[in-house]
Each structure stands twice: as C-alpha cells, then as structure tokens.
mmCIF file of C-alpha atoms and ligand atoms in Angstrom:
data_model
loop_
_atom_site.group_PDB
_atom_site.id
_atom_site.type_symbol
_atom_site.label_atom_id
_atom_site.label_comp_id
_atom_site.label_asym_id
_atom_site.label_seq_id
_atom_site.Cartn_x
_atom_site.Cartn_y
_atom_site.Cartn_z
ATOM 1 C CA MET N 465 0.068 -0.082 -0.047
ATOM 2 C CA THR N 466 2.946 2.409 -0.360
ATOM 3 C CA SER N 467 3.430 2.448 -4.150
ATOM 4 C CA ARG N 468 3.127 5.768 -6.012
ATOM 5 C CA THR N 469 3.749 4.040 -9.510
ATOM 6 C CA LYS N 470 1.304 4.829 -12.099
ATOM 7 C CA THR N 471 -0.923 2.001 -13.498
ATOM 8 C CA THR N 472 -0.683 0.450 -16.974
ATOM 9 C CA GLY N 473 -3.558 -1.016 -18.972
ATOM 10 C CA SER N 474 -2.715 -4.694 -17.797
ATOM 11 C CA LEU N 475 -4.541 -6.776 -15.347
ATOM 12 C CA LEU N 476 -3.281 -5.926 -11.924
ATOM 13 C CA PRO N 477 -0.896 -3.445 -13.319
ATOM 14 C CA GLY N 478 2.430 -2.586 -12.047
ATOM 15 C CA ASP N 479 2.639 -0.804 -8.743
ATOM 16 C CA ARG N 480 4.495 -2.138 -5.753
ATOM 17 C CA ASN N 481 3.141 -2.886 -2.314
ATOM 18 C CA LYS N 482 -0.502 -2.660 -3.205
ATOM 19 C CA ASN N 483 -2.751 -4.369 -0.632
ATOM 20 C CA LYS N 484 -5.271 -7.045 -1.775
ATOM 21 C CA HIS N 485 -7.679 -9.070 0.157
ATOM 22 C CA PHE N 486 -8.849 -12.344 -1.017
ATOM 23 C CA LEU N 487 -11.745 -14.299 0.171
ATOM 24 C CA HIS N 488 -14.121 -16.783 -0.974
ATOM 25 C CA PRO N 489 -17.579 -14.996 -1.428
ATOM 26 C CA LYS N 490 -19.576 -14.330 1.807
ATOM 27 C CA SER N 491 -16.625 -14.616 4.127
ATOM 28 C CA GLY N 492 -16.296 -11.039 5.314
ATOM 29 C CA THR N 493 -14.840 -9.205 2.289
ATOM 30 C CA THR N 494 -16.946 -5.990 2.972
ATOM 31 C CA TRP N 495 -16.142 -6.122 6.571
ATOM 32 C CA LEU N 496 -12.346 -6.464 5.902
ATOM 33 C CA SER N 497 -12.617 -3.715 3.088
ATOM 34 C CA GLU N 498 -14.231 -1.311 5.616
ATOM 35 C CA ILE N 499 -11.534 -2.121 8.197
ATOM 36 C CA LEU N 500 -8.642 -1.460 5.805
ATOM 37 C CA ASP N 501 -10.069 1.586 4.340
ATOM 38 C CA ALA N 502 -10.432 3.026 7.791
ATOM 39 C CA ILE N 503 -6.815 2.028 8.693
ATOM 40 C CA TYR N 504 -5.488 3.565 5.472
ATOM 41 C CA HIS N 505 -7.510 6.865 6.234
ATOM 42 C CA ASP N 506 -6.156 7.003 9.799
ATOM 43 C CA GLY N 507 -9.631 6.320 11.371
ATOM 44 C CA ASN N 508 -11.070 9.446 9.694
ATOM 45 C CA LEU N 509 -14.715 8.283 9.523
ATOM 46 C CA GLU N 510 -15.666 11.249 7.373
ATOM 47 C CA LYS N 511 -13.120 10.181 4.692
ATOM 48 C CA CYS N 512 -14.388 6.596 5.047
ATOM 49 C CA GLN N 513 -17.774 7.739 3.974
ATOM 50 C CA ARG N 514 -16.590 9.506 0.833
ATOM 51 C CA ASP N 515 -18.139 6.800 -1.487
ATOM 52 C CA ALA N 516 -19.739 3.391 -1.483
ATOM 53 C CA ILE N 517 -17.582 0.620 -0.423
ATOM 54 C CA TYR N 518 -17.586 -0.964 -3.900
ATOM 55 C CA ASN N 519 -16.027 2.213 -5.252
ATOM 56 C CA ARG N 520 -13.577 2.730 -2.446
ATOM 57 C CA VAL N 521 -12.212 -0.890 -2.790
ATOM 58 C CA PRO N 522 -12.671 -1.844 -6.361
ATOM 59 C CA PHE N 523 -13.632 -5.557 -7.192
ATOM 60 C CA LEU N 524 -10.886 -6.672 -9.453
ATOM 61 C CA GLU N 525 -12.812 -9.385 -11.494
ATOM 62 C CA MET N 526 -16.099 -7.399 -11.557
ATOM 63 C CA LYS N 527 -17.493 -6.750 -15.004
ATOM 64 C CA ILE N 528 -21.119 -5.834 -15.553
ATOM 65 C CA PRO N 529 -22.318 -4.381 -18.870
ATOM 66 C CA GLY N 530 -23.001 -0.618 -18.523
ATOM 67 C CA ILE N 531 -20.714 0.147 -15.474
ATOM 68 C CA LEU N 532 -17.059 0.472 -14.947
ATOM 69 C CA SER N 533 -15.276 -2.906 -14.625
ATOM 70 C CA GLY N 534 -13.197 -3.468 -11.520
ATOM 71 C CA VAL N 535 -9.934 -3.148 -13.630
ATOM 72 C CA GLU N 536 -11.198 0.064 -15.158
ATOM 73 C CA GLN N 537 -12.005 1.408 -11.629
ATOM 74 C CA LEU N 538 -8.650 0.335 -10.321
ATOM 75 C CA GLU N 539 -6.917 2.112 -13.205
ATOM 76 C CA LYS N 540 -8.573 5.266 -11.987
ATOM 77 C CA THR N 541 -7.763 4.775 -8.314
ATOM 78 C CA PRO N 542 -4.553 6.341 -7.341
ATOM 79 C CA SER N 543 -1.942 4.110 -5.651
ATOM 80 C CA PRO N 544 -1.642 3.035 -2.924
ATOM 81 C CA ARG N 545 -4.927 1.255 -3.295
ATOM 82 C CA LEU N 546 -7.066 -1.493 -1.857
ATOM 83 C CA VAL N 547 -8.270 -4.350 -4.126
ATOM 84 C CA LYS N 548 -11.049 -6.751 -3.470
ATOM 85 C CA THR N 549 -10.963 -10.152 -5.013
ATOM 86 C CA HIS N 550 -12.522 -13.646 -4.635
ATOM 87 C CA LEU N 551 -10.017 -15.355 -6.924
ATOM 88 C CA PRO N 552 -8.690 -18.739 -5.873
ATOM 89 C CA VAL N 553 -4.952 -19.022 -5.356
ATOM 90 C CA HIS N 554 -4.349 -20.814 -8.699
ATOM 91 C CA LEU N 555 -5.745 -17.896 -10.571
ATOM 92 C CA LEU N 556 -3.609 -15.330 -8.872
ATOM 93 C CA PRO N 557 -1.955 -13.195 -11.461
ATOM 94 C CA ALA N 558 1.779 -13.603 -11.410
ATOM 95 C CA SER N 559 2.103 -9.787 -11.208
ATOM 96 C CA PHE N 560 0.731 -9.768 -7.668
ATOM 97 C CA GLN N 561 3.817 -11.674 -6.381
ATOM 98 C CA GLU N 562 6.254 -9.850 -8.811
ATOM 99 C CA LYS N 563 5.045 -6.531 -7.539
ATOM 100 C CA ASP N 564 5.324 -7.447 -3.839
ATOM 101 C CA CYS N 565 1.651 -6.855 -3.053
ATOM 102 C CA LYS N 566 0.466 -7.613 0.438
ATOM 103 C CA VAL N 567 -2.466 -10.138 0.584
ATOM 104 C CA ILE N 568 -4.995 -10.536 3.463
ATOM 105 C CA TYR N 569 -7.108 -13.717 3.121
ATOM 106 C CA MET N 570 -10.160 -14.233 5.162
ATOM 107 C CA ALA N 571 -11.864 -17.552 5.481
ATOM 108 C CA ARG N 572 -15.294 -18.353 7.024
ATOM 109 C CA ASN N 573 -16.679 -21.760 7.950
ATOM 110 C CA ALA N 574 -18.383 -23.539 5.111
ATOM 111 C CA LYS N 575 -21.839 -23.787 6.581
ATOM 112 C CA ASP N 576 -22.305 -20.011 7.290
ATOM 113 C CA VAL N 577 -20.845 -19.374 3.872
ATOM 114 C CA VAL N 578 -23.412 -21.535 2.100
ATOM 115 C CA VAL N 579 -26.256 -19.957 3.842
ATOM 116 C CA SER N 580 -25.029 -16.472 3.378
ATOM 117 C CA TYR N 581 -24.398 -17.296 -0.268
ATOM 118 C CA TYR N 582 -27.938 -18.737 -0.635
ATOM 119 C CA TYR N 583 -29.494 -15.552 0.410
ATOM 120 C CA PHE N 584 -27.024 -13.561 -1.727
ATOM 121 C CA TYR N 585 -27.862 -15.639 -4.804
ATOM 122 C CA GLN N 586 -31.554 -14.620 -4.271
ATOM 123 C CA MET N 587 -30.840 -10.764 -3.925
ATOM 124 C CA ALA N 588 -27.918 -10.381 -6.198
ATOM 125 C CA LYS N 589 -29.449 -10.452 -9.684
ATOM 126 C CA ILE N 590 -26.061 -11.371 -11.377
ATOM 127 C CA HIS N 591 -26.771 -14.918 -10.074
ATOM 128 C CA PRO N 592 -29.254 -17.513 -11.354
ATOM 129 C CA ASP N 593 -32.172 -18.453 -9.066
ATOM 130 C CA PRO N 594 -30.581 -20.756 -6.458
ATOM 131 C CA GLY N 595 -33.633 -23.082 -6.051
ATOM 132 C CA THR N 596 -34.232 -24.581 -2.709
ATOM 133 C CA LEU N 597 -31.610 -24.644 -0.006
ATOM 134 C CA SER N 598 -31.245 -28.388 -0.579
ATOM 135 C CA GLU N 599 -30.464 -27.812 -4.242
ATOM 136 C CA PHE N 600 -28.063 -25.084 -3.289
ATOM 137 C CA LEU N 601 -26.288 -27.131 -0.730
ATOM 138 C CA GLN N 602 -25.712 -29.827 -3.399
ATOM 139 C CA ALA N 603 -24.408 -27.313 -5.867
ATOM 140 C CA PHE N 604 -22.037 -25.898 -3.140
ATOM 141 C CA MET N 605 -20.806 -29.280 -2.205
ATOM 142 C CA ASP N 606 -20.266 -30.085 -5.981
ATOM 143 C CA GLY N 607 -18.319 -26.848 -6.386
ATOM 144 C CA LYS N 608 -20.932 -25.668 -8.792
ATOM 145 C CA VAL N 609 -21.320 -22.188 -7.481
ATOM 146 C CA ALA N 610 -19.578 -18.891 -8.436
ATOM 147 C CA TYR N 611 -15.892 -19.309 -7.624
ATOM 148 C CA GLY N 612 -16.054 -23.047 -7.604
ATOM 149 C CA SER N 613 -15.104 -25.308 -4.590
ATOM 150 C CA TRP N 614 -14.970 -23.645 -1.221
ATOM 151 C CA TYR N 615 -12.715 -26.380 -0.078
ATOM 152 C CA LYS N 616 -10.121 -25.774 -2.813
ATOM 153 C CA HIS N 617 -10.389 -22.140 -2.139
ATOM 154 C CA VAL N 618 -9.704 -22.155 1.530
ATOM 155 C CA LYS N 619 -7.115 -25.033 1.325
ATOM 156 C CA GLY N 620 -5.386 -23.414 -1.533
ATOM 157 C CA TRP N 621 -4.785 -20.253 0.346
ATOM 158 C CA TRP N 622 -4.073 -22.038 3.492
ATOM 159 C CA GLU N 623 -1.083 -23.778 1.887
ATOM 160 C CA LYS N 624 0.553 -20.389 1.281
ATOM 161 C CA ARG N 625 -0.136 -19.030 4.674
ATOM 162 C CA HIS N 626 3.562 -18.976 5.618
ATOM 163 C CA GLU N 627 4.448 -16.645 2.838
ATOM 164 C CA LYS N 628 5.721 -13.279 4.102
ATOM 165 C CA ARG N 629 3.300 -11.191 2.325
ATOM 166 C CA LEU N 630 0.179 -13.208 3.154
ATOM 167 C CA LEU N 631 -1.917 -12.831 6.270
ATOM 168 C CA TYR N 632 -4.654 -15.601 6.754
ATOM 169 C CA LEU N 633 -7.496 -14.698 8.977
ATOM 170 C CA PHE N 634 -10.809 -16.226 10.080
ATOM 171 C CA TYR N 635 -14.107 -14.471 10.111
ATOM 172 C CA GLU N 636 -14.971 -16.345 13.348
ATOM 173 C CA ASP N 637 -11.826 -14.942 15.123
ATOM 174 C CA MET N 638 -12.751 -11.480 13.962
ATOM 175 C CA LYS N 639 -16.143 -11.896 15.534
ATOM 176 C CA LYS N 640 -14.694 -13.282 18.709
ATOM 177 C CA ASP N 641 -11.829 -10.842 19.116
ATOM 178 C CA PRO N 642 -11.911 -7.987 16.692
ATOM 179 C CA TRP N 643 -9.324 -6.050 18.705
ATOM 180 C CA GLY N 644 -6.742 -8.887 18.503
ATOM 181 C CA GLU N 645 -7.382 -9.481 14.826
ATOM 182 C CA VAL N 646 -7.061 -5.773 13.998
ATOM 183 C CA GLN N 647 -3.718 -5.701 15.875
ATOM 184 C CA LYS N 648 -2.646 -8.572 13.547
ATOM 185 C CA ILE N 649 -3.675 -6.606 10.487
ATOM 186 C CA LEU N 650 -1.727 -3.497 11.830
ATOM 187 C CA GLN N 651 1.364 -5.508 12.421
ATOM 188 C CA PHE N 652 1.099 -7.098 9.014
ATOM 189 C CA LEU N 653 0.797 -3.682 7.416
ATOM 190 C CA ASP N 654 3.507 -2.205 9.558
ATOM 191 C CA LYS N 655 1.065 0.402 10.934
ATOM 192 C CA GLU N 656 1.210 1.941 14.254
ATOM 193 C CA VAL N 657 -2.277 3.089 15.439
ATOM 194 C CA ALA N 658 -3.222 4.544 18.712
ATOM 195 C CA ASP N 659 -5.670 2.512 20.769
ATOM 196 C CA GLU N 660 -8.213 5.225 20.671
ATOM 197 C CA MET N 661 -8.206 5.083 16.882
ATOM 198 C CA VAL N 662 -8.521 1.212 16.916
ATOM 199 C CA ALA N 663 -11.518 1.628 19.190
ATOM 200 C CA ARG N 664 -13.010 3.993 16.688
ATOM 201 C CA ILE N 665 -12.316 1.810 13.655
ATOM 202 C CA LEU N 666 -13.898 -1.148 15.455
ATOM 203 C CA HIS N 667 -16.985 0.818 16.316
ATOM 204 C CA HIS N 668 -17.310 1.999 12.710
ATOM 205 C CA THR N 669 -16.973 -1.464 11.319
ATOM 206 C CA SER N 670 -19.240 -3.341 13.762
ATOM 207 C CA PHE N 671 -22.101 -5.074 12.031
ATOM 208 C CA LYS N 672 -24.615 -2.802 13.642
ATOM 209 C CA GLU N 673 -22.965 0.264 12.313
ATOM 210 C CA MET N 674 -22.091 -1.094 8.871
ATOM 211 C CA LYS N 675 -25.697 -2.334 8.449
ATOM 212 C CA LYS N 676 -27.059 1.185 8.878
ATOM 213 C CA ASN N 677 -24.241 2.883 6.918
ATOM 214 C CA PRO N 678 -25.372 3.542 3.298
ATOM 215 C CA THR N 679 -21.746 3.593 2.165
ATOM 216 C CA SER N 680 -21.167 0.159 3.598
ATOM 217 C CA ASN N 681 -24.421 -1.769 3.293
ATOM 218 C CA TYR N 682 -24.687 -1.830 -0.590
ATOM 219 C CA GLU N 683 -28.195 -0.185 -0.385
ATOM 220 C CA THR N 684 -26.883 2.330 -2.911
ATOM 221 C CA MET N 685 -26.637 -0.241 -5.528
ATOM 222 C CA PRO N 686 -29.483 -0.270 -8.279
ATOM 223 C CA THR N 687 -32.299 -2.652 -7.306
ATOM 224 C CA THR N 688 -31.796 -4.273 -10.674
ATOM 225 C CA LEU N 689 -28.421 -5.572 -9.399
ATOM 226 C CA MET N 690 -29.207 -6.121 -5.605
ATOM 227 C CA ASP N 691 -32.693 -6.316 -4.353
ATOM 228 C CA HIS N 692 -32.586 -5.882 -0.649
ATOM 229 C CA SER N 693 -36.156 -6.496 -0.204
ATOM 230 C CA LEU N 694 -35.485 -10.220 -0.933
ATOM 231 C CA SER N 695 -32.612 -10.328 1.625
ATOM 232 C CA PRO N 696 -30.375 -7.487 2.949
ATOM 233 C CA PHE N 697 -26.652 -7.602 1.988
ATOM 234 C CA MET N 698 -25.836 -6.956 5.646
ATOM 235 C CA ARG N 699 -27.912 -10.020 6.670
ATOM 236 C CA LYS N 700 -27.176 -11.394 10.097
ATOM 237 C CA GLY N 701 -23.316 -11.202 10.344
ATOM 238 C CA MET N 702 -23.062 -13.955 12.918
ATOM 239 C CA CYS N 703 -21.309 -17.202 13.500
ATOM 240 C CA GLY N 704 -23.503 -20.391 13.475
ATOM 241 C CA ASP N 705 -26.606 -19.066 11.757
ATOM 242 C CA TRP N 706 -26.443 -22.272 9.585
ATOM 243 C CA ALA N 707 -28.138 -24.068 12.474
ATOM 244 C CA ASN N 708 -31.232 -22.080 11.918
ATOM 245 C CA HIS N 709 -31.368 -23.278 8.233
ATOM 246 C CA PHE N 710 -29.989 -26.880 7.894
ATOM 247 C CA THR N 711 -32.191 -29.835 8.701
ATOM 248 C CA VAL N 712 -30.574 -32.698 10.617
ATOM 249 C CA ALA N 713 -30.461 -34.734 7.480
ATOM 250 C CA GLN N 714 -28.792 -31.911 5.519
ATOM 251 C CA ASN N 715 -26.295 -31.383 8.357
ATOM 252 C CA GLU N 716 -25.361 -35.036 8.384
ATOM 253 C CA CYS N 717 -24.912 -35.190 4.659
ATOM 254 C CA PHE N 718 -22.856 -31.975 4.640
ATOM 255 C CA ASP N 719 -20.672 -33.255 7.575
ATOM 256 C CA ARG N 720 -19.887 -36.406 5.663
ATOM 257 C CA HIS N 721 -19.021 -34.604 2.582
ATOM 258 C CA TYR N 722 -16.947 -31.996 4.507
ATOM 259 C CA GLN N 723 -14.901 -34.640 6.265
ATOM 260 C CA GLN N 724 -14.084 -36.413 3.103
ATOM 261 C CA HIS N 725 -12.964 -33.026 1.422
ATOM 262 C CA MET N 726 -11.120 -31.740 4.544
ATOM 263 C CA ALA N 727 -9.431 -35.056 5.248
ATOM 264 C CA GLY N 728 -5.648 -34.649 5.660
ATOM 265 C CA SER N 729 -5.712 -30.862 6.161
ATOM 266 C CA ASP N 730 -4.912 -29.136 9.488
ATOM 267 C CA LEU N 731 -7.189 -26.230 8.575
ATOM 268 C CA CYS N 732 -10.047 -26.061 11.174
ATOM 269 C CA PHE N 733 -13.068 -23.943 11.470
ATOM 270 C CA GLN N 734 -15.172 -22.784 14.261
ATOM 271 C CA MET N 735 -18.762 -23.771 13.087
ATOM 272 C CA GLU N 736 -20.813 -23.012 16.154
ATOM 273 C CA ALA N 737 -21.724 -19.583 17.547
HETATM 274 S S1 PPS P 182 -19.406 -10.593 -0.941
HETATM 275 O O1 PPS P 182 -20.686 -10.391 -1.583
HETATM 276 O O2 PPS P 182 -18.884 -12.029 -1.217
HETATM 277 O O3 PPS P 182 -18.464 -9.723 -1.028
HETATM 278 O O4 PPS P 182 -19.829 -10.734 0.641
HETATM 279 P P1 PPS P 182 -18.893 -10.662 1.947
HETATM 280 O O5 PPS P 182 -18.713 -9.183 2.226
HETATM 281 O O6 PPS P 182 -17.684 -11.450 1.818
HETATM 282 O O7 PPS P 182 -19.689 -11.377 3.032
HETATM 283 C C1 PPS P 182 -21.041 -10.932 3.442
HETATM 284 C C2 PPS P 182 -21.173 -11.494 4.840
HETATM 285 O O8 PPS P 182 -20.445 -10.691 5.760
HETATM 286 C C3 PPS P 182 -21.225 -10.248 6.842
HETATM 287 N N1 PPS P 182 -20.777 -9.030 7.240
HETATM 288 C C4 PPS P 182 -20.254 -8.763 8.554
HETATM 289 N N2 PPS P 182 -20.294 -9.696 9.544
HETATM 290 C C5 PPS P 182 -19.887 -9.192 10.838
HETATM 291 N N3 PPS P 182 -19.478 -7.960 10.952
HETATM 292 C C6 PPS P 182 -19.495 -7.019 10.009
HETATM 293 N N4 PPS P 182 -19.093 -5.817 10.275
HETATM 294 C C7 PPS P 182 -19.915 -7.553 8.748
HETATM 295 N N5 PPS P 182 -20.045 -7.055 7.517
HETATM 296 C C8 PPS P 182 -20.484 -7.861 6.748
HETATM 297 C C9 PPS P 182 -22.444 -10.093 5.965
HETATM 298 O O9 PPS P 182 -23.703 -9.784 6.952
HETATM 299 C C10 PPS P 182 -22.673 -11.342 5.251
HETATM 300 O O10 PPS P 182 -22.951 -12.407 6.046
HETATM 301 P P2 PPS P 182 -24.405 -13.062 6.412
HETATM 302 O O11 PPS P 182 -24.262 -14.368 7.130
HETATM 303 O O12 PPS P 182 -25.126 -13.160 5.267
HETATM 304 O O13 PPS P 182 -24.901 -11.949 7.260
#
C-alpha cells in the first residue's frame, strides 16, 4: 500500500506494495474492506464515507455491462490502493507476487458461507435462481457455484499461509476478538495506530454500524443488481446461523462430505456460535 507508481492497462498493473484481500464470497470481504479503508485513512470516518464501499475498494474481477469494470475502476484509483477479489490461489495473476503486493485472506466456515451465499444468490441478480436450500447445498458441495469449490479455495490459500506477504485470517476470530485481529492486521501492514483510533475503527466497522451505513451496506446499488427486499446484503453477520437453516439430514450429509474433502488438512473452522 505504499506504491506511487502509475498503473498500466494490464490486469493488476504494475505498482508495488499494493494491498489485496482475497476471500471466498460471503466470508467477510466487505467487513475487511471497511476495516482496511479506515486504517488507510487513519480512522477518519468522514473520509471513509466519501463513497460506497464498492467504489472505495474496487472489485478486481467485476465486469457488468454498462458500469465501469473492476480493472477500469482500479486504473482510475490512485496508488496506494485496496483491491477486493475472490480469486482462488491458482488464478492469482503472477504480477501480484512480482510486484510485492500484500495479501490478506479471510476464511469463514463453510456452513455459514453456504447460507449467506444462498440468500445472496436470491438478492444479487447477477446470479441465477438458487432453487431450494437443498439444491443449493448440493451445488455448493459439488463446487458448482460462483468461484467453484470452497474446499479448494480455503485450502489453496492455507497452503500459502507462511508466505511473508500473506496474512490468513478467520471470520470467526474477527467476531470473537476484533481487537486482537485488527492488531494482527496492523502489524502485518507495519502500521502503528493509537488504541483510541483502533476503538473508533472497530465501532465504525461493527455489524450494527455497517448495516445502517449507506456507504457500507450496498443499499446504494441499483435494485436491478441487488434487491434488498429479498434479503439485505448485511444480513445477520453472525457465526453459527447455519443451524437455523440446515435440517438434521442436511447437516449429516454436509458433515460427511466435509470430512471427506477436508481429510488430511490441518485447517480447522469454528462452526458453532
Ligand atoms: S461478498 O458479496 O462475497 O463480497 O460478501 P462478503 O462481504 O464477503 O460477506 C458478506 C457476509 O459478511 C457479513 N458481514 C459482517 N459480519 C460481521 N460484522 C460485520 N461488520 C460484517 N459486515 C458484513 C454479512 O452480513 C454477510 O454475512 P451473512 O451471514 O449473510 O449476514
């Protein structure tokens, strides 16, 4: 996040030390975006409300006819800049490493991701109708949802977690101990921030505050793209909500599938509230 180099027209153009954050969808991208934007604006909350989050932190691979693509937005955003992406590790453009970008990855437990994703598929019109929750669970387990297999996504990035310029975080840890997790982020970014400012950032980025903040809650998106009457983008923001949606049979089926696909991995998630 310290580069002053100008961009070129290529994907992820050339400036050094940019800051990216990678997440499987519905894993806390917007939350992390808001935290990082606040950190890079020294906790100045007026500046953080200068524009909607999707303009403050452009979405690299976003391309919708009629509006600026993520790459076009990034080309217009002066460096240093924050970049949002959901790309899995194997699709990481080589320039990210070559240019020494810092990457923060946040993972969230699969069961809460699938429920959040199910509601998002209903409200975000870029997606097809997800059908019933049972059908969507099956599609998710089969990796037939946007961005493919959750398992490959979280494990792929987990394998890289020791790399110097990667910070791997968990949504559930951020819920449990936001102060501690923000300290990890600050250390990773080599930022020193007064406790008072950290407290301000945490208040500003709490679920309650973000839900009512029009620059964070996506309510400024045209309803043709996101219909909040079907489900708000800032829906519940909790850990363990899956238990309000899965039947016992669905949970057993999901657990069996999960165990097969996570076998041999030391990556563990908190699933319960
Ligand atoms: S997206 O569309 O993939 O970029 O969505 P993403 O932002 O990754 O994830 C959306 C879920 O994150 C929840 N969220 C939060 N949880 C806790 N605290 C804060 N501040 C916060 N901000 C967003 C959001 O409510 C979605 O989760 P669900 O479970 O659907 O509520």
